[in-house]
Short mmCIF file of C-alpha atoms in Angstrom, two decimals:
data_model
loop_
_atom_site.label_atom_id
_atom_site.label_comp_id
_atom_site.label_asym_id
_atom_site.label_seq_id
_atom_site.Cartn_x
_atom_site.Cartn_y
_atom_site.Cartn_z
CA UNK R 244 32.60 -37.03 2.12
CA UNK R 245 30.19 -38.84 -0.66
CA UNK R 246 33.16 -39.86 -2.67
CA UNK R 247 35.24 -41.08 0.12
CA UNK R 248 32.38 -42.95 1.23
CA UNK R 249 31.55 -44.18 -2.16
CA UNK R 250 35.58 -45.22 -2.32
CA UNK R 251 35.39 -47.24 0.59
CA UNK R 252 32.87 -49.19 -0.18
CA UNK R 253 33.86 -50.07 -3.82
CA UNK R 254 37.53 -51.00 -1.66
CA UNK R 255 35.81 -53.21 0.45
CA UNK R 256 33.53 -54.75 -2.41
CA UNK R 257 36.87 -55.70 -4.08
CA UNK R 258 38.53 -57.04 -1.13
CA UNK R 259 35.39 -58.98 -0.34
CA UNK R 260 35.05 -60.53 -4.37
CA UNK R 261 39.02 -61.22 -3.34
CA UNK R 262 38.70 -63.02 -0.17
CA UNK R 263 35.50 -65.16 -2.34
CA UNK R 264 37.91 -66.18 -4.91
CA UNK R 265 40.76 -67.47 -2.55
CA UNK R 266 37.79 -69.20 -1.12
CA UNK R 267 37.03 -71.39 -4.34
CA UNK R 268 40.61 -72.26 -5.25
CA UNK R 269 39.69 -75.93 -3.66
CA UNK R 270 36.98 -76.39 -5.52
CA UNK R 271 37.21 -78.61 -8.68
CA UNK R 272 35.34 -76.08 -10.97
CA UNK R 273 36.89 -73.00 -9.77
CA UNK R 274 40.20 -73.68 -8.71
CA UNK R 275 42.45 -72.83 -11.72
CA UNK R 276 40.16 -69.45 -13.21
CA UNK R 277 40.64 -68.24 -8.98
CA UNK R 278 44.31 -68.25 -10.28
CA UNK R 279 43.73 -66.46 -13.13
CA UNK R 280 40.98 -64.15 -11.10
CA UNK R 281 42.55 -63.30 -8.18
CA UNK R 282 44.44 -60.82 -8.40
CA UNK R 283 42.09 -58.81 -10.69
CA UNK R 284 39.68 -56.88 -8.42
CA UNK R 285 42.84 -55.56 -6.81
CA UNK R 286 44.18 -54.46 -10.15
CA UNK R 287 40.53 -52.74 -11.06
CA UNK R 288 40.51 -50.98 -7.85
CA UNK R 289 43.86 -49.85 -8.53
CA UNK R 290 43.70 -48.59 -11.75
CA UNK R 291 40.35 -46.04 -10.96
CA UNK R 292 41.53 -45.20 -7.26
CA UNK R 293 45.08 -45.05 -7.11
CA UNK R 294 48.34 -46.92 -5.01
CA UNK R 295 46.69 -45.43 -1.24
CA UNK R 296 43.55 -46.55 -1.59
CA UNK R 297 45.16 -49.94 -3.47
CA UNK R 298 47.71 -51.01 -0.41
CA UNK R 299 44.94 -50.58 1.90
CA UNK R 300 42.59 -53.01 0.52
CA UNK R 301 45.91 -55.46 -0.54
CA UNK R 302 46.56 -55.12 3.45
CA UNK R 303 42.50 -56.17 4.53
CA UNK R 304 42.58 -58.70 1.89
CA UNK R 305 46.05 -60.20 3.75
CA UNK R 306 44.45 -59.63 7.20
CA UNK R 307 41.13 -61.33 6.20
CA UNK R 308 42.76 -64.23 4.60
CA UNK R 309 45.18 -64.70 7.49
CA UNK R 310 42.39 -64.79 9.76
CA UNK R 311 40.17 -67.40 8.04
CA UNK R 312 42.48 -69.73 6.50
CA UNK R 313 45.69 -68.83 8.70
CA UNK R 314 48.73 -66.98 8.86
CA UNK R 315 51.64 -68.44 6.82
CA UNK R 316 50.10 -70.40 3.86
CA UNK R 317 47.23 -67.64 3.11
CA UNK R 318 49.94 -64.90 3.03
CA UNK R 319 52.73 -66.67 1.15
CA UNK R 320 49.85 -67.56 -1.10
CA UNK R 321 48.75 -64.07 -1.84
CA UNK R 322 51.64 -62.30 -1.34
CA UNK R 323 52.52 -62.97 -5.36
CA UNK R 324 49.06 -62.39 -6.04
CA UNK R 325 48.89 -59.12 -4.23
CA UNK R 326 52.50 -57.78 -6.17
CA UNK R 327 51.18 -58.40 -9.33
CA UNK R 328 47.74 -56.58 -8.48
CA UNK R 329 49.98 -53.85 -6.95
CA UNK R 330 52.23 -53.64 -10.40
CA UNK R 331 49.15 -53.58 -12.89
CA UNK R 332 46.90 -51.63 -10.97
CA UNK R 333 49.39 -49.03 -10.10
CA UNK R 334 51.09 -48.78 -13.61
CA UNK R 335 47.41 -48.29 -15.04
CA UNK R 336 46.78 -45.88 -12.47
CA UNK R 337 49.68 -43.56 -13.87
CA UNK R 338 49.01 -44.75 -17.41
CA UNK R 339 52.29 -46.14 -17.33
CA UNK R 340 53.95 -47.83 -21.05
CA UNK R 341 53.21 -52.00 -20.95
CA UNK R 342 56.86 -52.60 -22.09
CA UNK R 343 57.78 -51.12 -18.82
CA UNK R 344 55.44 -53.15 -16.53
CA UNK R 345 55.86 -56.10 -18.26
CA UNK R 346 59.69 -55.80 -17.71
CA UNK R 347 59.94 -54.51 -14.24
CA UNK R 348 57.04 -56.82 -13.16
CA UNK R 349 58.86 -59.79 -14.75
CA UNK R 350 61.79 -59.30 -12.93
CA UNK R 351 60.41 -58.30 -9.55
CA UNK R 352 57.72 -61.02 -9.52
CA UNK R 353 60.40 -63.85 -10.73
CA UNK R 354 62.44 -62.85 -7.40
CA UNK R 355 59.43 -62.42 -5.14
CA UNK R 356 58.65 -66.32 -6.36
CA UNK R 357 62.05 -67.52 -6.06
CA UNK R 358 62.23 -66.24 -2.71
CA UNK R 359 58.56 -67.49 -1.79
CA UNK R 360 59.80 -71.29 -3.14
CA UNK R 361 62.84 -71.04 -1.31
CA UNK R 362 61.16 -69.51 1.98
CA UNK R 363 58.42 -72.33 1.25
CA UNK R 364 60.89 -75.13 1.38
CA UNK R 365 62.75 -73.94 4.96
CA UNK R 366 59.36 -74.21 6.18
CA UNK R 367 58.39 -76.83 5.31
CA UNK R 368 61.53 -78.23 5.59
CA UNK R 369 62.28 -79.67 1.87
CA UNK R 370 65.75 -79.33 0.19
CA UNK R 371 64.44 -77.14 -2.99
CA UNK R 372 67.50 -77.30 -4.65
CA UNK R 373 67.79 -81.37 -4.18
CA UNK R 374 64.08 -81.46 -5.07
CA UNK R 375 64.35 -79.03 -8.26
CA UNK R 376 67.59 -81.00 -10.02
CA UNK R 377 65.06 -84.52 -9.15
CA UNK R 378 62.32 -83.15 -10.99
CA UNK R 379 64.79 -81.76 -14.03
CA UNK R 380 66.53 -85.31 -14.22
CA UNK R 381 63.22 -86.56 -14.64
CA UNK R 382 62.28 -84.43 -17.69
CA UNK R 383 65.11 -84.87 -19.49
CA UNK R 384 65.76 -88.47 -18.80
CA UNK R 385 61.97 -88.18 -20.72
CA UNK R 386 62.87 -86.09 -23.52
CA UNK R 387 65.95 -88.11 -23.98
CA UNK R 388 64.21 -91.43 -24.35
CA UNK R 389 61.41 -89.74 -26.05
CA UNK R 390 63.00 -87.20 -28.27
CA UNK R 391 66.52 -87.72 -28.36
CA UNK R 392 66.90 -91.58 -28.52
CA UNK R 393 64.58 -92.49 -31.38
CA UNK R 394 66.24 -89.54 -33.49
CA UNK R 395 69.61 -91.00 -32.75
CA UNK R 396 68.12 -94.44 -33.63
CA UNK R 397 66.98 -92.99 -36.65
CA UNK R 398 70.19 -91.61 -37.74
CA UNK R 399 72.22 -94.95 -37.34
CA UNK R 400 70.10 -96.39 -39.63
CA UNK R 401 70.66 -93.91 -42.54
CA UNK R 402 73.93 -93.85 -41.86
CA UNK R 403 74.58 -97.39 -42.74
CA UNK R 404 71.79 -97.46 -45.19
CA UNK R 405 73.94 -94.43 -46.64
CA UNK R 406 77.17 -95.83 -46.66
CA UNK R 407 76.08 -99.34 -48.39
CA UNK R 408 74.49 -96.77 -51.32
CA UNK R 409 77.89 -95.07 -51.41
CA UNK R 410 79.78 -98.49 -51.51
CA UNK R 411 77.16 -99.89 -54.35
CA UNK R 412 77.61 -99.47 -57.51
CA UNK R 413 74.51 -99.75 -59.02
CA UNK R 414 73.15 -96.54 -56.49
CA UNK R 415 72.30 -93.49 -58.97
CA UNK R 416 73.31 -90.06 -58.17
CA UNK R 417 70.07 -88.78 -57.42
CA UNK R 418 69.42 -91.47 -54.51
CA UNK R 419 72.57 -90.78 -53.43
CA UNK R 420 72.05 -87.32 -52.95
CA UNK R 421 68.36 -87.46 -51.25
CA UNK R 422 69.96 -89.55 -48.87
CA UNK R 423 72.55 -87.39 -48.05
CA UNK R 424 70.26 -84.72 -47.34
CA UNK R 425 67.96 -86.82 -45.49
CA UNK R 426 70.73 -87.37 -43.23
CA UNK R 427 72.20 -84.08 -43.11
CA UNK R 428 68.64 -82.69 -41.90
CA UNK R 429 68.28 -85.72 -39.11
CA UNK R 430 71.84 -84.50 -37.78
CA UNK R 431 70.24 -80.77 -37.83
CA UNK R 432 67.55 -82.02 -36.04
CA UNK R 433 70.00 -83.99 -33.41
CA UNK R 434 71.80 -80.84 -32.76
CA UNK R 435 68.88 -78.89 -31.96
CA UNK R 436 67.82 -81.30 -29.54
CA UNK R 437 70.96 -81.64 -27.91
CA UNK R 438 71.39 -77.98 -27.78
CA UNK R 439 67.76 -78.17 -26.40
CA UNK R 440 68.49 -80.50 -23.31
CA UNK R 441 71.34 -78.55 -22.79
CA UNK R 442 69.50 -75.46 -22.01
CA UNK R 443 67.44 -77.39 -19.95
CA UNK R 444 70.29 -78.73 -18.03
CA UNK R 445 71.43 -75.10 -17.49
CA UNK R 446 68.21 -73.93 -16.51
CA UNK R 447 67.89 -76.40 -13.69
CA UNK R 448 70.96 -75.31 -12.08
CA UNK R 449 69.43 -71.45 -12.58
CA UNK R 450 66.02 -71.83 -12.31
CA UNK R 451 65.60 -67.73 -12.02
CA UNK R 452 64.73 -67.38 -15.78
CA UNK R 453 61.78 -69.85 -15.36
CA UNK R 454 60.45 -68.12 -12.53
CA UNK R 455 60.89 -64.65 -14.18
CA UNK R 456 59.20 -66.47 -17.42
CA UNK R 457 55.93 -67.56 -15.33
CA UNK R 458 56.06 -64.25 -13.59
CA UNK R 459 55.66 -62.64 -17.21
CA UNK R 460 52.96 -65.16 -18.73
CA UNK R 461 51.15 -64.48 -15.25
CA UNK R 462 51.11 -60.75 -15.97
CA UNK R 463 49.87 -61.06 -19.05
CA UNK R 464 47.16 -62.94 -18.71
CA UNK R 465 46.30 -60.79 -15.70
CA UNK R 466 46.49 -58.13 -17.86
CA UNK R 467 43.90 -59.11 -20.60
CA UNK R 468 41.78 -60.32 -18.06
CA UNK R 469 41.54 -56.73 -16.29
CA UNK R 470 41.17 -54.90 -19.74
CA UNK R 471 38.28 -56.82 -20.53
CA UNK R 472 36.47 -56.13 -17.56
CA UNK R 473 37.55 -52.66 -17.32
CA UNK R 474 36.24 -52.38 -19.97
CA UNK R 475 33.09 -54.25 -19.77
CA UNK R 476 32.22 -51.97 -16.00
CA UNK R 477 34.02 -49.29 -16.82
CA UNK R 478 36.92 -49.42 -14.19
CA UNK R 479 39.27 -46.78 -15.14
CA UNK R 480 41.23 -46.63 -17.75
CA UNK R 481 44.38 -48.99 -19.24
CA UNK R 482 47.19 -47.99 -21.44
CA UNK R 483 47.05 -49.31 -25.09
CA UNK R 484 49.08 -52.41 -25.64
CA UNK R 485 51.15 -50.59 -28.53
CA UNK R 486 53.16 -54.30 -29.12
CA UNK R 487 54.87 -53.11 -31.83
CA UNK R 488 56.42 -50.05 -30.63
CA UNK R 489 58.54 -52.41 -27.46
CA UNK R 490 61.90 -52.09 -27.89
CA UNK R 491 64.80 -52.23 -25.25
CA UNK R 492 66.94 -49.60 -23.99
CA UNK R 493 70.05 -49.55 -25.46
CA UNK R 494 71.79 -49.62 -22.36
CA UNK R 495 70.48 -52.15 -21.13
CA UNK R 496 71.27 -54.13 -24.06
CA UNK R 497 74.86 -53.35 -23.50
CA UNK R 498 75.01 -53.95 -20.03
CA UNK R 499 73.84 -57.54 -21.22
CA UNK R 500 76.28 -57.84 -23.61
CA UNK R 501 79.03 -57.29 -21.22
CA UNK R 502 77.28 -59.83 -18.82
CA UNK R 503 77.29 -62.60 -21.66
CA UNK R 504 80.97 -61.75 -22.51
CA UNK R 505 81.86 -61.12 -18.73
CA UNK R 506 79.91 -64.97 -17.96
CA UNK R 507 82.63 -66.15 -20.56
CA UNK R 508 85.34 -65.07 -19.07
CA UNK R 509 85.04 -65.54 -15.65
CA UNK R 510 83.81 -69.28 -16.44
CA UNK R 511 87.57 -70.46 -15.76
CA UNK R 512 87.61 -68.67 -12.45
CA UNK R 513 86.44 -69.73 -9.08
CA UNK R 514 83.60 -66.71 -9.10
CA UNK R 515 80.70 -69.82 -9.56
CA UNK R 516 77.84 -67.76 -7.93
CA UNK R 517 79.01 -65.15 -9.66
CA UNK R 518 78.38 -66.99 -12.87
CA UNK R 519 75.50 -68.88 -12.09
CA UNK R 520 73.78 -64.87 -11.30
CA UNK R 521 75.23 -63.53 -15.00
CA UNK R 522 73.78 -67.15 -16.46
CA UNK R 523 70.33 -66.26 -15.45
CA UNK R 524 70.09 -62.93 -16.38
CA UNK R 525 71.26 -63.92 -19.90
CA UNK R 526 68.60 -66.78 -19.96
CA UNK R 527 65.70 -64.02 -18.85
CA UNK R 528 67.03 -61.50 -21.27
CA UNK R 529 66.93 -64.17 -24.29
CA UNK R 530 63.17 -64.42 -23.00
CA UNK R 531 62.66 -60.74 -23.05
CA UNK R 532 64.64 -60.31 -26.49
CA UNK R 533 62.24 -62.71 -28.23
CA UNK R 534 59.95 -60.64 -27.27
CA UNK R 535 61.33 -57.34 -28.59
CA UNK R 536 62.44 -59.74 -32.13
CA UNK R 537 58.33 -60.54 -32.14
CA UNK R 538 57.56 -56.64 -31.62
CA UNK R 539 59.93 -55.49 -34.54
CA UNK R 540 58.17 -58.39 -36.49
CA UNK R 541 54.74 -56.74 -35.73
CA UNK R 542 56.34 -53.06 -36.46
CA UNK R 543 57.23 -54.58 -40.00
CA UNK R 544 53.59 -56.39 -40.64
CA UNK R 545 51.84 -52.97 -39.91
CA UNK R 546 54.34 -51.12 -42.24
CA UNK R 547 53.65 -53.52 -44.87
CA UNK R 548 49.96 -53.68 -44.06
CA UNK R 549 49.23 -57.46 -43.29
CA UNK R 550 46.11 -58.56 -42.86
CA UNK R 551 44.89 -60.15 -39.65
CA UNK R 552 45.50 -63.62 -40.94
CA UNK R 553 48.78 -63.08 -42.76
CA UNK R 554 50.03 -61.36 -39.13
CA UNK R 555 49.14 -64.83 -37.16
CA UNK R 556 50.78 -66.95 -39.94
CA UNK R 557 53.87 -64.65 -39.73
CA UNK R 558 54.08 -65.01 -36.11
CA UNK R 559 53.04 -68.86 -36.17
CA UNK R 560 56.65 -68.98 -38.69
CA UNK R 561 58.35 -66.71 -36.03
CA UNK R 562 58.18 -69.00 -33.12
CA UNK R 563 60.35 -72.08 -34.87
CA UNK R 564 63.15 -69.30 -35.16
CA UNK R 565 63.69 -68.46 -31.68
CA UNK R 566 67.21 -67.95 -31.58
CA UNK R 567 66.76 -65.19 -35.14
CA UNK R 568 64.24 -63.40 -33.30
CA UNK R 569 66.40 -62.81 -30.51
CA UNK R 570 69.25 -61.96 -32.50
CA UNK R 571 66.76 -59.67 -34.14
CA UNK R 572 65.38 -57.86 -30.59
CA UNK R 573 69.23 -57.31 -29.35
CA UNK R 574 69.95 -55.66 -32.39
CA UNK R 575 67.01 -53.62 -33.23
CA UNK R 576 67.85 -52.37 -29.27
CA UNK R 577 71.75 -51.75 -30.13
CA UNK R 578 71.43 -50.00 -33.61
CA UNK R 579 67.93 -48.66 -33.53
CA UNK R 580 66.67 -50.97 -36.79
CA UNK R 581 63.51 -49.21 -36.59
CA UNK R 582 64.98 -45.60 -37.15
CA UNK R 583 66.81 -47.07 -39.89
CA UNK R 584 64.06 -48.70 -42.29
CA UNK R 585 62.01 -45.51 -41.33
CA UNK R 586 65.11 -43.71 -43.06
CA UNK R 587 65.45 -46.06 -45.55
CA UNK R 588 61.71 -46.18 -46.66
CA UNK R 589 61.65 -42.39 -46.61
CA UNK R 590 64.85 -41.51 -48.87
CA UNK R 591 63.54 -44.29 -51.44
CA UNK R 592 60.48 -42.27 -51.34
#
């Protein structure tokens, strides 16, 4: 009877601290670490009591918040809030891997959002869609003019100053050659850019993947948030973060593999939400694959034994070769890299 006493009121302490924290989101000081804060009681109380006790107090909190600040906006509001205590706090609870939360959550959570921005708009009657391809015009008509225009700007320039070297015959070798390379790089640099805005084309018309990505960076900092104070008051216990050990199934990495090459080939056909579906699971699984590229990275500085600092500067490299990491994550997933430099390092032993 003490204990279920003593778990109720450590519930409603939680729910209370909860309900506080929604409170100060208007205020100047305190509205962007209530973001941060919010859902992290929940997740505490999960992780030492359980899902039962969890639901209950994710319930009051919905009740109390519904009553005091009203029905729709405090629920849609805390509704994402409430799923990603319910994720953490139950996968701690039952000591479940990160990789795994961090995957499921990301997807679930980048659907519950979706559907909480699209049920937002009805409401409040807004076109999300219309509203969503404004706002994406709008950045890259920036990054264009910002980016893209002054590096195309720049590469007329050598191009003619290039040409008059080639047609002059006093122009030595050496120039010659500098200059060629200077504008071979700036036409690198072009491409990247253009392939950039691309993308960011493409994600406008599936904005899923950004959701999904939010979703994830939410989690995580949710996450390191609720380790630290678990383990600053001693609030149950979290699974170790083990980054280097996150790898993908491999059957999931073939199911994507048929998605990309089933996107490609139904692209001629008239299946368009079909395609647009298959286009943003391949944009959330290049997200995820990055990931799994930066844990093999991590697997290979701990083999080699790289200090602290030589780890950051490796992963400070990492991030400027997006597209090798995921190459890297996908394959490591397909062909089990890992197994294979453990076999490798072991025979030349």
């Amino acid at each position: 009877m003490e204990s279920k006493n003593k778990d109720i009121s450590r519930a409603a302490m939680m729910v209370a601290l909860t309900v506080v924290l929604y409170a100060t989101k208007g205020l100047p000081l305190f509205s962007i670490a209530s973001i941060f804060l919010l859902p992290v009681p929940l997740v505490l109380l999960g992780s030492e009591k359980g899902p039962k006790i969890l639901m209950m107090a994710i319930a009051c909190v919905m009740v109390c918040l519904a009553l005091s600040f009203g029905w729709i906006s405090s629920i849609i509001y805390f509704l994402l809030f409430g799923a990603i205590s319910l994720i953490l706090g139950v996968g701690f609870y039952y000591k479940i891997s990160l990789m795994t939360i961090f995957m499921i959550g990301a997807v679930s959570l980048g659907g519950l959002s979706y559907f909480e921005f699209q049920f937002g708009g009805e409401l409040l009657g807004i076109e999300t869609k219309k509203e969503l391809d404004l706002a994406g015009n709008k950045m890259v008509e920036h990054f264009e003019e910002t980016n893209l225009t002054p590096l195309k700007e720049s590469l007329d320039k050598s191009m003619k100053e290039y040409l008059e070297l080639v047609n002059s015959d006093s122009t030595s070798p050496q120039i010659l050659e500098e200059k060629k390379l200077y504008l071979d790089d700036l036409k690198k640099r072009e491409l990247v850019v253009l392939d950039l805005v691309k993308r960011i084309r493409e994600l406008i018309t599936s904005p899923m993947p950004l959701f999904m990505m939010s979703s994830f960076f939410m989690l995580f900092l949710t996450f390191f948030i609720s380790v630290w104070m678990a383990k600053r008051f001693r609030f149950g216990d979290v699974p170790p973060v083990d980054f280097s050990n996150w790898q993908c199934p491999g059957i999931i990495s073939w199911i994507f593999v048929i998605c990309v090459i089933g996107t490609s080939y139904i692209s001629s056909s008239d299946f368009s939400g079909l395609v647009e579906i298959m286009k943003s699971i391949s944009f959330t699984m290049e997200f995820m694959y990055f990931l799994f590229g930066l844990s093999f990275v991590t697997f290979l500085a701990m083999r080699w034994k790289l200090s602290r600092t030589s780890r950051v500067l490796l992963y400070l490299v990492s991030l400027f070769y997006w597209n090798f990491l995921i190459m890297i994550g996908l394959m490591d997933s397909l062909v089990n890299m890992r197994k294979l430099y453990i076999v490798d390092v072991n025979k030349g032993a």
